[in-house]
Amino acid sequence: MRTVDVLIVGGGPAGLAAAASAKKQGIDNILILERDKELGGILNQCIHNGFGLHTFKEELTGPEYAGRFIDEVLKLGIEYKLGTMVMDITKDKVVTAMNREDGMFEIQAKSIVLCMGCRERSRGALNIPGYRPAGIFSAGTAQRLVNMEGYMPGKKVVILGSGDIGLIMARRLTLEGAKVQVVAELMPYSGGLKRNIVQCLNDYDIPLKLSHTVVDIRGKERLEGITIAEVDNTGKPIPGTEEDYECDTLLLSVGLIPENELSRNAGVEMDPVTSGPVVNESLETSIPGVFAAGNVLHVHDLVDYVSEEATKAGANAAKFVKGELKGAGKDIKINAVDGARYTVPRHICVENMEDILTVRFRVGAVFKDSFISVYLNDERVQHRKKNVMAPGEMEQVILKKDQLLSYPNLETITVKIEKE
Amino acid sequence: MKDIVVIGAGVSGCAIARELSRYKADVLVIDKCEDVCCGTSKANSAIIHAGFDAAEGSLMAKLNVKGNQMMDKLAEDLDIPFKRNGALVVCIHKEELPGLKELYDRGIANGVKELKILSKEEVLKMEPNLSDNVEGALFAPTSGIVCPFNLTIALAENAAVNGVNFQFDTEVTDIVKKDGYYVLKTNKGDIETRYVVNAAGVYADKIHNMVSNKKLTIVARRGDYCLLDKTAGNHVSKTIFPQPSKMGKGVLVSPTIHGNLIVGPTAIDIEDKEATATTKAGIDDLIGKAGLSVKNLPMRQVITSFAGLRAHEAGHEFIIEEVEDAKQFIDCAGIESPGLSSSPAIGEMVADILKDLMKLENKDNWISKRKGILNPSELSLEERNKLIKENPAYGNIICRCESVTEGEIIDALHRPIPARSLDGVKRRTRAGMGRCQAGFCSPRTMEIIERELGIPQEEITKSGGNSKIVVGRTKE
């Protein structure tokens, strides 16, 4: 069985950054396994711009952003296999994968970085009643059809869900000559970035109906129409608010789910809130030497943060291989309460921290003129005002190692949203 | 002039076709849809019932028990998965416990083997996720689970290999009785045949009433289902039925042969025989009722919901006979549950009727066995690598959720009854059947269909007719 020092599952933005980072830490025996025909992951179908503002201080398209990382991986001479599906990962870090050339093969990895990304929630998961005709697509599938294959999914479109891909596709399909009639969002707020609402809906006069959902789907063969209705504050449709739309296409942009079947089978502990692995300050999962980064860990809003996170995961995987990642000290749990839904990482060993640790999280509702607070035990040590916080955008707090080390009897760290 | 035309390529029509393929006769199966298994056969509980439910002495009871007994050999011959996982009829009201004994007695009278009444302790030991209110259960070890697509397709393929012809997208609009033969008027022209088998499911009344003055009424009785992710597939190991009560037959919870969990059906009589739309009320009803016999059902794991239509005849009995006032016309009507379970016996019964009427002779070279689509995940590592070396398409995963390879999809497109649509591929290979519900694989599968069958992507459908996936090219 072949042995690899750092094996990276997935050649998207997370995998590419993790690989480059591990290489720069002096690890040569690295292998990226990618299931698609090329490196770059989902960025390859994101042909709109707006990527890389943080990382490169310029606006790139998805393929351009991916291209910069691909170039680096190629320049660093990192090995990768395309068209290769990872079938299984064991807790002992034996990875089974398959492709056309090598067949099915096993690799013993010293460390693994999970970079499988996420998938879209489907209609079935929502249990939308009605017929099951052609013409119902997840927004990402439609994006692939339009941007990669050159086909139009339809001409008269309704979009359910205001996730970023749905918003981007509202604009994309409009530019391709389709009529996007409405975007319905179940929640009283959008799931996407503010800038996407402005640039993709408002600029094209596409209405966004908050607190609305699809309650019926018509058309036996191809979609013929849908009905949307307003929902009450428990998410139940309000009778009498139904509106019918004639359409041949319904796009769903109703959430992303980290793709963790492999992690689960390996026995990695999962966080029920993020649907991603529970990780520590090194982005290491419950299996020593198995790290996670990017959308497989928690769904990100900006790819820049994916790259940043994966750079760290790759470096820590390299340290693990070199025996430089210290063993566990005392574990401090980070509690996310009062509006903060989760944190990544969820627990930290202060001794293993770098000088500064960025803790990322999302809020569970829209908060205006509120504060992000950090408590060490019962003492508030950070209190930062934000004008608006929304579930569609990630938030962060910075923890400093020296402050935590000097804190007597530190038991818990709490991140919460406070009105005052 | 055909010898026999079978109208309807559901599980009954295909089982009949396979049995008829033993004999020297020119047989044609026609269906208004684009493929076999597009009506009632594709959307049901996928259970091979033990046979204790049907009324004693009924044809339903007889064919159910017989069909159940035939399944092992049939599954082996046709290379399809079948598992006797057993069924439990669960009683949750102490005062209804005597009802279990009634079911037991009926089962014994129907010829069901190995039935047993279990105490609360015994049944909870067997199925820990049953409701805490369980008081006892009837255990039927011979109950089984099967894939209705696999079964129907396998029957059809085996029939086709033995010379039966299949013609799809062909809808019968009228039937004209001639001297000693019939003319079927269809959207694809006239078809002349000496004998007709009416296996038209929910439309069996319409077809029957074209030739007979003794009118038949088939009511479409809709059943809504939820299918759960494979992560929920072990929630129960047996098929769990609530005790039938005056409130109706109730909602079952069962593992499927592929490892998912199925919950359903509702029972709603409807006018429109095409109305396979689920409703919110139906799904809500389903979820409420399923929770009565099984606890902690992980309904958040639903990956899809769907509705099927049972072909319900007022007398709740199978009608399998030569029509009295239409000689040479054989009804196979009212085939609702346990129709899937009975299908092997239905096939045999109809073929026997025709054999007697037509004095059919056996073929010398009838092929009883059929080989299914190769499933590489069942091979050893060595065998699998040998396969990939010979045909690299088996190393290329197209459907990530169900681990379906390009090799399997190519196979499905070149079978004796080939898939022509995304759903056709899905029913044969499970590509698109998993938790992402074809989001990932459908563009990839479309490319393979275009390449293998020469159908331009703009013309590829989800399930025939006007169900095209894309509407054209983007701007140049």
XYZ file of C-alpha atoms in Angstrom, chain A:
420
model
C 0.000 0.000 0.000
C 1.279 3.414 -0.941
C 1.982 5.830 1.923
C 1.327 9.564 1.736
C 2.254 12.152 4.340
C -0.598 14.560 3.736
C -3.563 13.314 1.758
C -6.098 15.918 0.709
C -9.626 14.875 -0.158
C -10.951 17.368 -2.690
C -9.220 19.705 -5.122
C -11.443 22.757 -4.664
C -10.377 26.011 -3.036
C -9.916 24.378 0.378
C -7.916 21.423 -0.899
C -5.665 23.571 -3.073
C -4.820 25.980 -0.255
C -4.272 23.147 2.217
C -1.925 21.359 -0.171
C 0.139 24.462 -0.916
C 0.376 25.246 2.768
C 1.513 21.747 3.751
C 4.141 21.861 1.034
C 5.470 25.189 2.287
C 5.817 23.612 5.720
C 8.327 21.221 4.202
C 6.177 18.194 3.404
C 6.871 16.742 -0.028
C 4.757 13.605 -0.074
C 1.371 15.202 -0.649
C -1.489 13.894 -2.778
C -4.718 15.641 -3.749
C -7.629 13.402 -4.800
C -10.242 15.231 -6.889
C -13.368 13.632 -8.337
C -13.922 16.107 -11.164
C -12.088 16.415 -14.462
C -10.103 19.420 -13.275
C -8.918 21.151 -10.139
C -10.818 24.133 -8.761
C -14.012 22.592 -7.456
C -17.259 24.526 -7.548
C -15.393 27.762 -8.383
C -15.128 26.544 -11.970
C -18.830 27.149 -12.499
C -18.874 30.463 -10.582
C -18.048 32.666 -13.539
C -19.285 35.850 -11.857
C -16.811 38.188 -10.225
C -16.409 39.227 -6.608
C -13.947 36.595 -5.461
C -10.671 37.387 -3.765
C -11.316 40.899 -2.447
C -9.736 39.950 0.876
C -7.028 37.600 -0.371
C -5.798 39.426 -3.463
C -7.338 42.876 -2.994
C -8.935 42.611 -6.414
C -12.124 41.256 -7.906
C -11.680 37.927 -9.635
C -14.081 35.460 -11.192
C -14.353 32.009 -9.617
C -12.157 30.307 -12.228
C -9.593 33.131 -11.933
C -9.496 32.785 -8.164
C -9.126 29.015 -8.419
C -6.518 29.516 -11.135
C -4.201 31.385 -8.789
C -4.225 28.480 -6.347
C -3.975 25.879 -9.102
C -0.925 27.684 -10.503
C 0.683 27.603 -7.087
C -0.043 23.897 -6.614
C 1.455 23.186 -10.037
C 4.470 25.392 -9.337
C 5.062 23.606 -6.046
C 4.963 20.297 -7.897
C 2.215 18.819 -5.761
C 0.828 15.535 -7.029
C -2.887 15.237 -7.738
C -5.225 12.687 -9.273
C -8.313 13.827 -11.187
C -11.491 11.847 -11.846
C -10.785 10.103 -8.588
C -13.533 9.398 -6.097
C -12.632 8.701 -2.504
C -14.846 5.802 -1.476
C -13.850 5.309 2.136
C -11.672 6.652 4.910
C -10.932 4.583 8.019
C -10.101 5.891 11.466
C -6.590 4.527 10.882
C -6.366 6.869 7.901
C -6.480 4.243 5.199
C -8.087 5.942 2.196
C -9.801 3.889 -0.522
C -10.246 5.684 -3.830
C -11.092 4.817 -7.411
C -10.533 6.136 -10.894
C -10.455 4.915 -14.474
C -6.692 4.435 -14.683
C -5.726 3.014 -11.305
C -8.923 1.150 -10.496
C -9.668 0.894 -6.822
C -6.685 1.484 -4.586
C -5.775 2.090 -0.967
C -3.427 4.651 0.468
C -2.092 4.832 4.002
C -2.050 8.503 4.957
C -0.119 9.926 7.877
C -2.498 12.839 7.949
C -5.626 13.762 6.023
C -7.228 17.116 5.280
C -10.956 16.771 4.579
C -11.875 19.309 1.873
C -14.980 17.751 0.311
C -17.059 20.926 0.280
C -20.815 20.828 0.488
C -23.894 19.920 -1.511
C -27.239 21.596 -1.990
C -30.375 20.707 -0.103
C -32.877 19.153 -2.483
C -36.600 19.576 -2.934
C -37.175 16.298 -1.177
C -35.602 17.565 2.024
C -38.176 20.366 2.084
C -41.123 18.077 1.425
C -42.725 20.587 -0.946
C -46.001 19.020 -2.049
C -47.152 18.718 -5.641
C -46.048 16.946 -8.810
C -42.481 15.976 -9.628
C -41.997 17.263 -13.164
C -38.842 18.216 -15.027
C -37.827 21.819 -14.535
C -37.017 21.760 -10.827
C -33.314 22.284 -10.239
C -31.075 23.094 -7.372
C -29.500 26.451 -8.141
C -26.033 24.933 -8.398
C -27.151 22.310 -10.908
C -28.705 25.069 -13.021
C -25.476 27.031 -12.679
C -23.514 24.086 -13.996
C -25.924 23.582 -16.898
C -25.699 27.240 -17.918
C -22.052 28.031 -17.226
C -20.334 24.718 -17.940
C -22.606 22.918 -20.399
C -24.173 25.905 -22.167
C -27.815 24.901 -21.741
C -30.766 26.909 -20.481
C -32.792 25.185 -17.792
C -35.869 27.257 -18.669
C -37.330 30.598 -19.672
C -39.790 31.560 -16.935
C -38.270 31.116 -13.556
C -39.221 31.224 -9.903
C -36.540 30.826 -7.260
C -37.191 29.431 -3.812
C -34.606 30.401 -1.256
C -32.317 33.390 -1.236
C -29.021 31.613 -0.776
C -26.142 33.164 -2.678
C -26.190 30.684 -5.561
C -29.887 31.368 -6.105
C -29.285 35.115 -6.137
C -26.370 34.770 -8.544
C -28.496 32.568 -10.808
C -31.356 35.074 -10.776
C -29.005 37.560 -12.428
C -27.330 34.983 -14.661
C -30.595 33.672 -16.091
C -31.900 37.219 -16.565
C -28.787 38.062 -18.574
C -29.395 34.930 -20.651
C -32.863 36.175 -21.537
C -34.983 34.295 -19.019
C -37.672 36.024 -16.981
C -37.024 35.588 -13.272
C -40.360 36.453 -11.716
C -39.764 36.272 -7.999
C -37.458 34.971 -5.295
C -39.375 33.515 -2.335
C -37.612 33.118 0.998
C -39.094 31.125 3.867
C -37.276 33.100 6.531
C -37.976 36.743 7.363
C -34.422 37.532 6.192
C -32.270 36.518 3.238
C -29.812 33.659 3.486
C -27.412 35.378 1.112
C -24.952 38.226 1.144
C -26.343 41.758 1.170
C -24.267 42.691 -1.858
C -25.818 39.845 -3.853
C -29.332 41.051 -3.065
C -28.437 44.495 -4.329
C -26.446 43.433 -7.380
C -28.472 40.409 -8.457
C -32.064 41.237 -7.513
C -32.508 44.969 -6.943
C -30.520 45.957 -10.035
C -32.791 43.774 -12.168
C -36.086 44.588 -10.440
C -36.562 41.013 -9.270
C -38.806 41.014 -6.204
C -37.689 39.209 -3.052
C -40.611 37.978 -0.984
C -39.497 37.214 2.546
C -41.527 34.825 4.726
C -42.877 33.047 1.645
C -42.613 29.479 0.469
C -43.752 27.221 -2.362
C -46.912 25.315 -1.423
C -47.790 23.629 -4.713
C -46.033 22.439 -7.846
C -48.035 21.893 -11.032
C -47.251 20.114 -14.290
C -47.004 16.394 -14.754
C -44.204 16.300 -17.321
C -42.535 19.720 -17.431
C -43.183 22.287 -14.713
C -46.175 24.495 -15.569
C -46.597 26.606 -12.484
C -46.176 26.942 -8.775
C -48.026 28.556 -5.908
C -46.301 30.514 -3.202
C -47.828 31.604 0.072
C -46.823 33.743 2.985
C -45.815 31.863 6.129
C -46.461 32.715 9.749
C -43.699 32.970 12.325
C -43.657 29.180 12.727
C -43.061 28.723 9.001
C -46.599 27.477 8.277
C -48.335 28.798 5.129
C -51.108 31.317 5.858
C -54.337 30.355 4.049
C -55.575 33.033 1.689
C -52.119 34.398 0.839
C -51.541 32.036 -2.093
C -50.246 33.496 -5.345
C -49.939 31.447 -8.536
C -47.032 31.837 -10.930
C -46.804 30.359 -14.380
C -43.266 29.093 -14.842
C -41.275 26.331 -16.504
C -38.451 26.397 -13.991
C -38.139 26.361 -10.221
C -34.678 26.844 -8.786
C -33.999 25.873 -5.210
C -31.405 27.718 -3.209
C -32.456 26.472 0.180
C -29.270 25.724 1.973
C -26.005 23.875 1.716
C -25.044 20.747 3.585
C -21.398 19.918 4.298
C -20.626 16.677 2.510
C -19.478 14.491 5.368
C -20.437 10.937 4.497
C -16.753 9.985 4.419
C -16.062 11.735 7.723
C -19.004 10.038 9.401
C -17.961 6.602 8.167
C -14.470 7.228 9.504
C -15.984 7.939 12.920
C -15.256 11.663 13.055
C -17.345 13.425 15.699
C -19.879 15.721 14.059
C -21.434 19.015 15.105
C -25.210 18.802 14.617
C -25.456 22.573 14.079
C -22.888 22.911 11.282
C -23.230 19.321 9.984
C -19.442 19.466 9.866
C -16.790 17.859 12.041
C -16.077 19.161 15.529
C -12.570 20.639 15.393
C -10.063 22.120 17.786
C -7.773 25.146 17.498
C -5.676 23.314 14.896
C -8.780 22.435 12.823
C -8.117 18.842 13.803
C -11.143 16.551 14.104
C -11.777 13.992 16.819
C -9.439 11.628 14.937
C -5.831 12.751 15.513
C -4.172 13.673 12.235
C -7.464 14.211 10.393
C -8.131 17.888 9.717
C -11.012 19.683 8.019
C -11.332 22.994 6.213
C -13.696 24.881 3.967
C -17.352 24.132 3.371
C -17.028 20.558 4.598
C -16.350 22.054 8.020
C -19.001 24.760 7.972
C -20.633 26.583 5.080
C -18.732 29.785 4.347
C -19.934 33.025 2.850
C -16.658 34.038 1.162
C -14.076 31.805 -0.460
C -11.319 33.999 0.979
C -12.077 32.598 4.418
C -12.064 29.080 3.000
C -8.565 29.628 1.683
C -7.406 31.129 4.961
C -8.867 28.275 6.987
C -7.461 25.617 4.654
C -4.013 27.210 4.732
C -4.061 26.729 8.465
C -5.390 23.164 8.264
C -2.702 22.240 5.718
C 0.052 23.721 7.872
C -1.207 21.839 10.922
C -1.394 18.589 8.962
C 2.260 19.142 8.072
C 3.108 19.823 11.703
C 1.302 16.649 12.698
C 3.402 14.633 10.265
C 6.579 16.243 11.619
C 5.511 15.540 15.178
C 5.324 19.233 15.967
C 1.653 19.340 16.877
C 1.618 19.057 20.616
C -0.520 16.514 22.354
C -3.723 17.552 23.998
C -3.566 19.773 27.037
C -6.612 20.991 28.869
C -9.545 21.380 26.507
C -11.585 24.564 26.823
C -15.019 24.471 25.232
C -16.260 27.493 23.326
C -19.959 27.982 23.979
C -22.065 29.669 21.327
C -25.237 31.071 22.911
C -27.737 33.942 22.652
C -27.829 34.326 18.895
C -24.446 32.807 18.083
C -25.326 29.425 16.546
C -21.969 27.691 16.650
C -18.274 28.387 16.604
C -15.406 26.919 14.622
C -13.348 25.726 16.394
C -15.611 24.384 19.107
C -12.935 23.610 21.638
C -9.368 24.745 22.087
C -6.234 23.744 23.895
C -4.663 27.078 24.775
C -1.109 25.670 24.899
C -1.416 24.560 21.249
C -2.786 27.885 20.039
C -0.883 30.246 17.860
C -0.616 33.779 19.210
C -3.911 34.702 17.640
C -6.916 32.481 16.872
C -9.784 33.533 14.633
C -13.056 31.970 15.793
C -15.762 32.047 13.128
C -19.489 31.705 13.660
C -22.889 32.612 12.312
C -25.836 34.248 14.000
C -29.290 32.675 14.007
C -31.356 35.763 13.201
C -30.939 39.355 12.090
C -29.453 41.561 14.826
C -29.326 45.340 14.589
C -27.170 47.610 16.752
C -25.981 44.687 18.823
C -22.725 43.561 20.324
C -20.576 40.503 19.828
C -19.330 39.590 23.292
C -16.716 37.146 24.483
C -16.715 35.874 28.045
C -13.880 34.061 29.770
C -15.678 32.130 32.471
C -18.166 34.797 33.654
C -16.118 37.838 32.769
C -16.819 39.779 29.593
C -13.517 40.464 27.874
C -14.701 41.567 24.418
C -17.628 43.744 23.462
C -17.776 44.865 19.852
C -20.661 46.724 18.278
C -22.056 45.703 14.892
C -24.734 47.688 13.088
C -26.198 44.651 11.374
C -25.574 40.955 11.678
C -27.443 38.432 9.535
C -27.379 34.640 9.189
C -26.137 34.959 5.605
C -22.793 36.401 6.660
C -20.106 34.892 8.859
C -18.895 36.715 11.943
C -15.646 36.324 13.818
C -13.899 37.025 17.095
C -10.170 36.996 17.734
C -8.769 35.204 20.769
C -5.283 36.049 22.023
C -3.149 33.285 23.448
C -1.407 35.404 26.097
C -4.721 36.668 27.431
C -6.104 33.144 27.737
C -2.897 31.802 29.273
C -2.825 34.521 31.886
C -6.482 34.020 32.805
C -6.727 32.135 36.093
C -8.732 28.907 36.108
C -10.141 29.326 32.608
C -12.934 26.768 32.160
C -15.130 28.071 29.368
C -15.139 30.660 26.650
C -18.540 31.994 25.603
C -19.454 33.844 22.428
C -22.822 35.594 22.474
C -24.794 38.420 20.912
C -25.920 41.124 23.314
C -28.203 44.101 22.889
C -26.084 46.217 25.212
